[in-house]
Short mmCIF file of C-alpha atoms in Angstrom, two decimals:
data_model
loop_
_atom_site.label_atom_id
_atom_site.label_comp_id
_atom_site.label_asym_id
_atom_site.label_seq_id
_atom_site.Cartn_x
_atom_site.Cartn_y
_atom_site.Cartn_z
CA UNK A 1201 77.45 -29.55 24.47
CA UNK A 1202 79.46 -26.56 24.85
CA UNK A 1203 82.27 -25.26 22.21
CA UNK A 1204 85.08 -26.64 21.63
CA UNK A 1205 86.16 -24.31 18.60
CA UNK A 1206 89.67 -23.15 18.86
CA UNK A 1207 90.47 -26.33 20.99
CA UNK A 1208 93.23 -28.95 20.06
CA UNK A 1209 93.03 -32.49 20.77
CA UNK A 1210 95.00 -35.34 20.82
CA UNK A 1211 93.54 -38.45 20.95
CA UNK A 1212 95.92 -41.33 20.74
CA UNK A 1213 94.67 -45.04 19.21
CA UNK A 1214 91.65 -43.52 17.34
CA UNK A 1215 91.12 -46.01 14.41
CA UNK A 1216 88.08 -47.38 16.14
CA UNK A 1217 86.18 -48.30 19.77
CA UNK A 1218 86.46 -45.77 22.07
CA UNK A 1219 89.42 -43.55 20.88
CA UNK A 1220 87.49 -43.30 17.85
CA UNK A 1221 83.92 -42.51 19.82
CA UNK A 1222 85.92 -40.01 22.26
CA UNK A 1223 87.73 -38.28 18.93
CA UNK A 1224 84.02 -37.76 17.64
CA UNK A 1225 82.88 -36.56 20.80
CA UNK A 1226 85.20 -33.94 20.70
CA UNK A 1227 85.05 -32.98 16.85
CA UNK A 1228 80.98 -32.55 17.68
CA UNK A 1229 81.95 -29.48 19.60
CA UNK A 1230 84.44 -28.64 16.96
CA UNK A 1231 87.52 -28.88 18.24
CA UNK A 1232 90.58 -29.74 16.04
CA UNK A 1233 91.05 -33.45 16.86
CA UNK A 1234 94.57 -35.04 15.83
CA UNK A 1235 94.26 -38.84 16.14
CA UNK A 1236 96.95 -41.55 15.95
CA UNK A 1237 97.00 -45.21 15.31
CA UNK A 1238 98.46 -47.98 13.09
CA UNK A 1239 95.97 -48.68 11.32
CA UNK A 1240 95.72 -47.12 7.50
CA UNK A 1241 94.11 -49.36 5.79
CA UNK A 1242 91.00 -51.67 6.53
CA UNK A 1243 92.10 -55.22 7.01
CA UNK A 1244 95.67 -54.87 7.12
CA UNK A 1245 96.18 -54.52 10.94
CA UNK A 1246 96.84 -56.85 13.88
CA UNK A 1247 93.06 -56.34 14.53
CA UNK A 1248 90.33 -57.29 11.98
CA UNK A 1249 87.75 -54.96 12.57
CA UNK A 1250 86.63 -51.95 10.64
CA UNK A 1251 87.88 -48.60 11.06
CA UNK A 1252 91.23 -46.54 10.54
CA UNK A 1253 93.01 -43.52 11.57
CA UNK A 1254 91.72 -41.92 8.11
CA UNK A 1255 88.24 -42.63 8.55
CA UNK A 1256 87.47 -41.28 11.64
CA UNK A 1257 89.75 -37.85 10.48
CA UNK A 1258 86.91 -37.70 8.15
CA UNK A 1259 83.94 -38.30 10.61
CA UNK A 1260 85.14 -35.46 12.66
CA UNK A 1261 85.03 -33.00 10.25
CA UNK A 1262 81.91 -34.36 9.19
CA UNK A 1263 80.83 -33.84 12.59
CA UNK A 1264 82.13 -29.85 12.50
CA UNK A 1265 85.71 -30.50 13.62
CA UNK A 1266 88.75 -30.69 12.20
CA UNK A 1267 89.92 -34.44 11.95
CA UNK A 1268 93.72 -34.90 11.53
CA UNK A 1269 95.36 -38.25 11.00
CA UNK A 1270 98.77 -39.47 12.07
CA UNK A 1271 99.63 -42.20 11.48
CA UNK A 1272 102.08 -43.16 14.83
CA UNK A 1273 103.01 -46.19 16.36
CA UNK A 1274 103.21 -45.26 20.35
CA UNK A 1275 105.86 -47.77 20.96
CA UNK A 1276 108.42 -45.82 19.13
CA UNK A 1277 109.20 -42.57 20.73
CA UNK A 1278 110.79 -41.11 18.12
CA UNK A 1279 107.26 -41.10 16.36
CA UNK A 1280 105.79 -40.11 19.48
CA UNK A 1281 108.32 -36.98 19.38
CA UNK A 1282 107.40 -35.87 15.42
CA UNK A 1283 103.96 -36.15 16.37
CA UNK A 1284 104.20 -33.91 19.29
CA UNK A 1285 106.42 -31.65 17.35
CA UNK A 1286 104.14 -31.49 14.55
CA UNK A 1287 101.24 -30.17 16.17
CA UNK A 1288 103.28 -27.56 18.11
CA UNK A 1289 104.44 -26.60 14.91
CA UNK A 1290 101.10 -26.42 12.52
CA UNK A 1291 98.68 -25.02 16.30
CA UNK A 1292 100.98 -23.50 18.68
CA UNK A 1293 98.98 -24.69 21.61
CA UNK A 1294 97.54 -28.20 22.72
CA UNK A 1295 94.58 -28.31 25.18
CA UNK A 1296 93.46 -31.72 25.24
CA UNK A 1297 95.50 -34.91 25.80
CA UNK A 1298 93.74 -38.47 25.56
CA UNK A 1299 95.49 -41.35 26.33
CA UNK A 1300 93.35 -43.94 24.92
CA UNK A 1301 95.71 -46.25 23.25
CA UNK A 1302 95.90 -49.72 24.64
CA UNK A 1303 97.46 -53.10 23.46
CA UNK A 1304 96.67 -55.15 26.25
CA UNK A 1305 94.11 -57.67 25.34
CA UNK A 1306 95.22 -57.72 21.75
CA UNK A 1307 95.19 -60.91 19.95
CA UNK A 1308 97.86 -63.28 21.06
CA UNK A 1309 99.49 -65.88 19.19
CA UNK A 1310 101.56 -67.93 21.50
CA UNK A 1311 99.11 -70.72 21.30
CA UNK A 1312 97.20 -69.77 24.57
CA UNK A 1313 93.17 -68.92 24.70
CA UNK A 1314 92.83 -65.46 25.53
CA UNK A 1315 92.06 -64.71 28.87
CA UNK A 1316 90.86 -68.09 29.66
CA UNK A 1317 93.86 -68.75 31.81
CA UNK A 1318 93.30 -70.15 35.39
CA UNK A 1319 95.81 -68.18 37.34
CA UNK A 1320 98.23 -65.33 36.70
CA UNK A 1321 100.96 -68.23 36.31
CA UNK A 1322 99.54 -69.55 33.28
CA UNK A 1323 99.02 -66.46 31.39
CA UNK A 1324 101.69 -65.30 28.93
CA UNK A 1325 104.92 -62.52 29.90
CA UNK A 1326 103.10 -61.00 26.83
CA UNK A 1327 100.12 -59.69 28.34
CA UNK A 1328 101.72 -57.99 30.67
CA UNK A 1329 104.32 -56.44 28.14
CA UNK A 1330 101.35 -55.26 26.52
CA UNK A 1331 99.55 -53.97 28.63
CA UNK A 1332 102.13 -51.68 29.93
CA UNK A 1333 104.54 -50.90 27.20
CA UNK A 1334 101.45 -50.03 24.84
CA UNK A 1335 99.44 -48.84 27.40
CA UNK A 1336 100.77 -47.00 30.22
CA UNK A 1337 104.22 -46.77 29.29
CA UNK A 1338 102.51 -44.98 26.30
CA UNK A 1339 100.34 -43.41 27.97
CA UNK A 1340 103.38 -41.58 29.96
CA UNK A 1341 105.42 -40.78 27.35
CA UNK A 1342 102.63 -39.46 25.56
CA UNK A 1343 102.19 -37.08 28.67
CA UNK A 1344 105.83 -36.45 29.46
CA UNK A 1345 105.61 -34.43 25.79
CA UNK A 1346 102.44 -32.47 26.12
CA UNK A 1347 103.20 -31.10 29.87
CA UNK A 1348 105.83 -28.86 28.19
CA UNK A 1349 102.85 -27.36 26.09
CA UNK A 1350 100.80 -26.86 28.61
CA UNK A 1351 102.69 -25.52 31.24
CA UNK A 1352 103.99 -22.94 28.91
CA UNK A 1353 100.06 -22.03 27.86
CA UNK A 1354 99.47 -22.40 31.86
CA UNK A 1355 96.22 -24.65 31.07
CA UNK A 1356 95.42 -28.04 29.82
CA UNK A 1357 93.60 -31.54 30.13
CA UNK A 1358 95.15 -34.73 30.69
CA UNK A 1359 93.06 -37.95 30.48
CA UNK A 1360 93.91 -41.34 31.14
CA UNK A 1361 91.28 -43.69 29.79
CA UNK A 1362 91.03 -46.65 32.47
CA UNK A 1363 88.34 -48.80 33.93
CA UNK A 1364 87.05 -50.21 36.98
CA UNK A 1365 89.59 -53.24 36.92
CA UNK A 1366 91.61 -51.09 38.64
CA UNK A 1367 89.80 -51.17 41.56
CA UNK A 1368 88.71 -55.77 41.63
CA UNK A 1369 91.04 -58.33 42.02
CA UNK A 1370 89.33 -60.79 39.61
CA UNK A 1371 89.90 -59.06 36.37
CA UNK A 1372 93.18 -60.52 35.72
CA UNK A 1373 96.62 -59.47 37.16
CA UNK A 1374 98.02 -57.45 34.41
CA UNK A 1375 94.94 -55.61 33.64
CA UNK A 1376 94.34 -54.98 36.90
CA UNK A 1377 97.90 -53.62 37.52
CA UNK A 1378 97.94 -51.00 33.96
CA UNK A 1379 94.39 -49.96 35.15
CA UNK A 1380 95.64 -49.05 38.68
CA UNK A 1381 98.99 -47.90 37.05
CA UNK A 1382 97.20 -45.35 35.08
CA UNK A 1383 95.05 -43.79 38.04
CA UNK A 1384 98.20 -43.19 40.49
CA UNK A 1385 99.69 -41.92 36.97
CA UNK A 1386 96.66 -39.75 36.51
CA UNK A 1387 96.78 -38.44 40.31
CA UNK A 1388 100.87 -38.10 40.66
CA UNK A 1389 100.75 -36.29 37.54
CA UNK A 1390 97.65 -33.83 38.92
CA UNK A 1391 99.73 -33.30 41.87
CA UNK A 1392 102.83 -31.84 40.24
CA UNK A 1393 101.18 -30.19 37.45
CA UNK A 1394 98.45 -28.28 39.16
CA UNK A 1395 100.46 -25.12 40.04
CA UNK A 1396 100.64 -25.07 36.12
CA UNK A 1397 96.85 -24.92 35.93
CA UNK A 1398 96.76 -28.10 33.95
CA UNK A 1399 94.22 -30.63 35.11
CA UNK A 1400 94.84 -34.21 35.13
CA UNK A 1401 92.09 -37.00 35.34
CA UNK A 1402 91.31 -40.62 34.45
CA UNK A 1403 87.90 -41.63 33.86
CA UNK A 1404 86.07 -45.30 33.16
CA UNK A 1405 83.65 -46.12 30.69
CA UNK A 1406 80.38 -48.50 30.85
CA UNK A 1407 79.81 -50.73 28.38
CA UNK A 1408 80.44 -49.60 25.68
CA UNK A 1409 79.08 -50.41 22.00
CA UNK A 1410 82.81 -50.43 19.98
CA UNK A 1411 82.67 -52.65 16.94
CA UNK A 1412 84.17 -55.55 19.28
CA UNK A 1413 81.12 -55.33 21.83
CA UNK A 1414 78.59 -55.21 18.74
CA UNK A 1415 80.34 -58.45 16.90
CA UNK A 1416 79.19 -60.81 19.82
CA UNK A 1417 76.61 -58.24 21.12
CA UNK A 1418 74.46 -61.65 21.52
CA UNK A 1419 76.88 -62.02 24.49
CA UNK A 1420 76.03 -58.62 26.33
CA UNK A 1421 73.05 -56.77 27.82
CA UNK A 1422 73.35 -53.94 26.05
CA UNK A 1423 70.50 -52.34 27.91
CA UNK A 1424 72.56 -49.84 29.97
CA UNK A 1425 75.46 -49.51 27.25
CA UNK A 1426 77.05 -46.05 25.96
CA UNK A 1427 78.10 -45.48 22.55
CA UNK A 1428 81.75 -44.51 22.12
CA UNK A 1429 81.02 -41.16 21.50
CA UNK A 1430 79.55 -40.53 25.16
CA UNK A 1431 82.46 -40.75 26.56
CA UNK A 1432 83.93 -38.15 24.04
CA UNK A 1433 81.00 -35.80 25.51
CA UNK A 1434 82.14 -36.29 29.05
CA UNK A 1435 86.13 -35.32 28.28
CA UNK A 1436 84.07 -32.27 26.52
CA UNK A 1437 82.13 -31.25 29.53
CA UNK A 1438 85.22 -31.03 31.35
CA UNK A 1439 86.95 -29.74 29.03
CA UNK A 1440 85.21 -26.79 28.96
CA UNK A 1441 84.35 -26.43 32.42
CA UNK A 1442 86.01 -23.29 33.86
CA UNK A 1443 86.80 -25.04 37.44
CA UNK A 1444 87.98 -28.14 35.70
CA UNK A 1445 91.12 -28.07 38.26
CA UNK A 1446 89.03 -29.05 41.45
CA UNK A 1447 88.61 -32.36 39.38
CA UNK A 1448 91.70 -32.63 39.09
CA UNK A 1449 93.58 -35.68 39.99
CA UNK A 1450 90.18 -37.52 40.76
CA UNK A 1451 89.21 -41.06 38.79
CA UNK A 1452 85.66 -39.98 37.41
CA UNK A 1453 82.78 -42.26 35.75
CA UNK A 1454 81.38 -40.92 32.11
CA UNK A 1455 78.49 -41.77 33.03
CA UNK A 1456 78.53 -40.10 36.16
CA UNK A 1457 80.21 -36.76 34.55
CA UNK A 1458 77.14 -36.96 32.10
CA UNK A 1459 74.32 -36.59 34.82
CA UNK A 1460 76.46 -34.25 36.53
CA UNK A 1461 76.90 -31.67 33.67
CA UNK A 1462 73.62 -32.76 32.71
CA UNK A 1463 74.41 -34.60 28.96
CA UNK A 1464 73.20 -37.73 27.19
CA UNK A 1465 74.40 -40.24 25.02
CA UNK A 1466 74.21 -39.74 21.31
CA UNK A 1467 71.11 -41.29 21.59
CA UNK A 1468 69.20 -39.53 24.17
CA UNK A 1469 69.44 -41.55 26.46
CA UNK A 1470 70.90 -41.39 30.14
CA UNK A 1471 73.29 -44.34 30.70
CA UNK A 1472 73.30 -45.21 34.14
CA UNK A 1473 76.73 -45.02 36.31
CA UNK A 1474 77.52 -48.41 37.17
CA UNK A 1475 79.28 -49.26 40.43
CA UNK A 1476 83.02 -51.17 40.91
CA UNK A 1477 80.91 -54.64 41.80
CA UNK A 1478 78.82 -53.89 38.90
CA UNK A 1479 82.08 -53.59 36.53
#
C-alpha cells in the first residue's frame, strides 16, 4: 500500500466492525487516524460486543499510525463541532473524511423482532429515525464541517460508507432509503465540491468479518468474505491516487477498487466483487 504519512483521517464510529477495520487500514499506511464513537469502555454500550474507541487508537499506532480517540456522540452537533475544531486546531489540515457511523439496525427495544417484520407497516418509526438521524443525517453534518477544511487546502476525500441495499427493493424500506440517501449525498456533494479539488465517493463492502458476522459466522459463507481492514486499504488506494477526482462522485465496490489498484485483503487473498443480485 502506498503512504499515507502526513495524512489525517477521520473516521467516525470506529469502536469496532468496519469503522474500526477501515481506521486500521488507514493507520497501516501511517496516516494519523482520529476515530470517534461512544463506546469507552467494554460492555458498557448499547452494543455488547468487544471493542472501543480506545482500543483501536492503540491498534493504529501499533500498526505505524497515529491512533487518536474521541470520544463523540454524532447526534449532538455541538460534539460534532469540538471535534472538528479540535483537529483543525492540533493538524491544521484534514485529508480524509469517513463517514462510517451508523445506528440503523441497532438493537431495538420496543418489543418487536428485529428485522423480522412483514411489511414496512409493521416495522417501528424507530428504524427509520435511526437510520437517518445516526446515519446520514450524521453523515452530513459530519461533511458540512470538513468541506470548510478542504476547500481552503483545495484537496480532500469524502467517503460515505453504504451498501448495495441501496440499489434492491427487498432489503427493507428504511435501509434501503439511508443507503440510497447516502449515494445521491455522496454524488450532490462531488458535484459542488469538485471545483475545490475535493473528491467525494461512497463505496460498499462484501461481507465482511466484524465481530457481529463472526458471532453467528455458523450462519454465513464466509468463503468470499473481507476483513474490515480491506476496506480501509481501498479508501487508501484512493486516497493516494493522484487522479482520485475522476472517481469522484461515483459509488465504487472495495472489492472492485482492490483488483483495480491491484491490493489484497489482509490475508492475501483477492475477495471477489460481488454483484447488486448477489448483495
Amino acid at each position: 500500500m502506498k503512504s499515507l504519512i502526513g495524512k489525517v483521517a477521520l473516521v467516525t464510529g470506529a469502536s469496532r466492525g468496519v469503522g474500526k477495520g477501515i481506521a486500521l487500514g488507514l493507520g497501516e499506511a501511517g496516516a494519523i487516524v482520529y476515530v470517534t464513537g461512544r463506546t469507552v469502555e467494554e460492555g458498557k454500550g448499547a452494543v455488547s460486543l468487544p471493542g472501543t474507541i480506545y482500543q483501536t487508537a492503540e491498534e493504529i499506532t501499533k500498526l505505524g499510525g497515529k491512533g487518536i480517540a474521541v470520544r463523540c456522540d454524532h447526534l449532538e452537533d455541538e460534539e460534532v463541532r469540538d471535534l472538528f475544531q479540535r483537529i483543525q486546531t492540533e493538524q491544521n489540515h484534514l485529508d480524509i473524511l469517513v463517514n462510517n457511523v451508523w445506528g440503523g439496525y441497532e438493537f431495538f427495544n420496543d418489543g418487536t423482532e428485529f428485522w423480522k417484520e412483514k411489511g414496512f407497516w409493521t416495522a417501528p418509526i424507530s428504524r427509520w429515525d435511526k437510520a437517518f438521524q445516526s446515519g446520514v443525517r450524521a453523515h452530513y453534518v459530519a461533511s458540512i464541517l470538513a468541506a470548510p477544511i478542504m476547500i481552503t487546502q483545495q484537496s480532500g476525500l469524502i467517503v460515505n460508507i453504504s451498501f448495495f441495499a441501496a440499489q434492491r427493493d427487498d432489503k427493507g424500506v428504511s435501509y434501503a432509503a439511508a443507503k440510497a440517501a447516502d449515494d445521491r449525498m455522496a454524488t450532490a456533494m462531488a458535484h459542488e465540491l469538485r471545483e475545490y479539488h475535493v473528491a467525494v465517493v461512497s463505496i460498499y463492502p462484501g461481507l465482511v468479518r466484524t465481530e457481529s458476522v463472526m458471532k453467528s459466522a455458523e450462519f454465513f459463507d464466509l468463503s468470499n468474505s473481507e476483513s474490515p481492514q480491506f476496506i480501509g486499504r481501498a479508501i487508501t488506494a484512493l486516497a493516494t491516487d493522484p487522479n482520485v477526482m475522476q472517481r469522484s462522485g461515483q459509488i465504487l465496490v472495495a472489492a472492485a477498487v482492490a483488483k483495480e489498484y491491484g491490493f489484497t485483503d489482509i490475508d492475501g487473498k483477492q475477495p471477489r466483487p460481488i454483484t447488486v443480485n448477489e448483495a
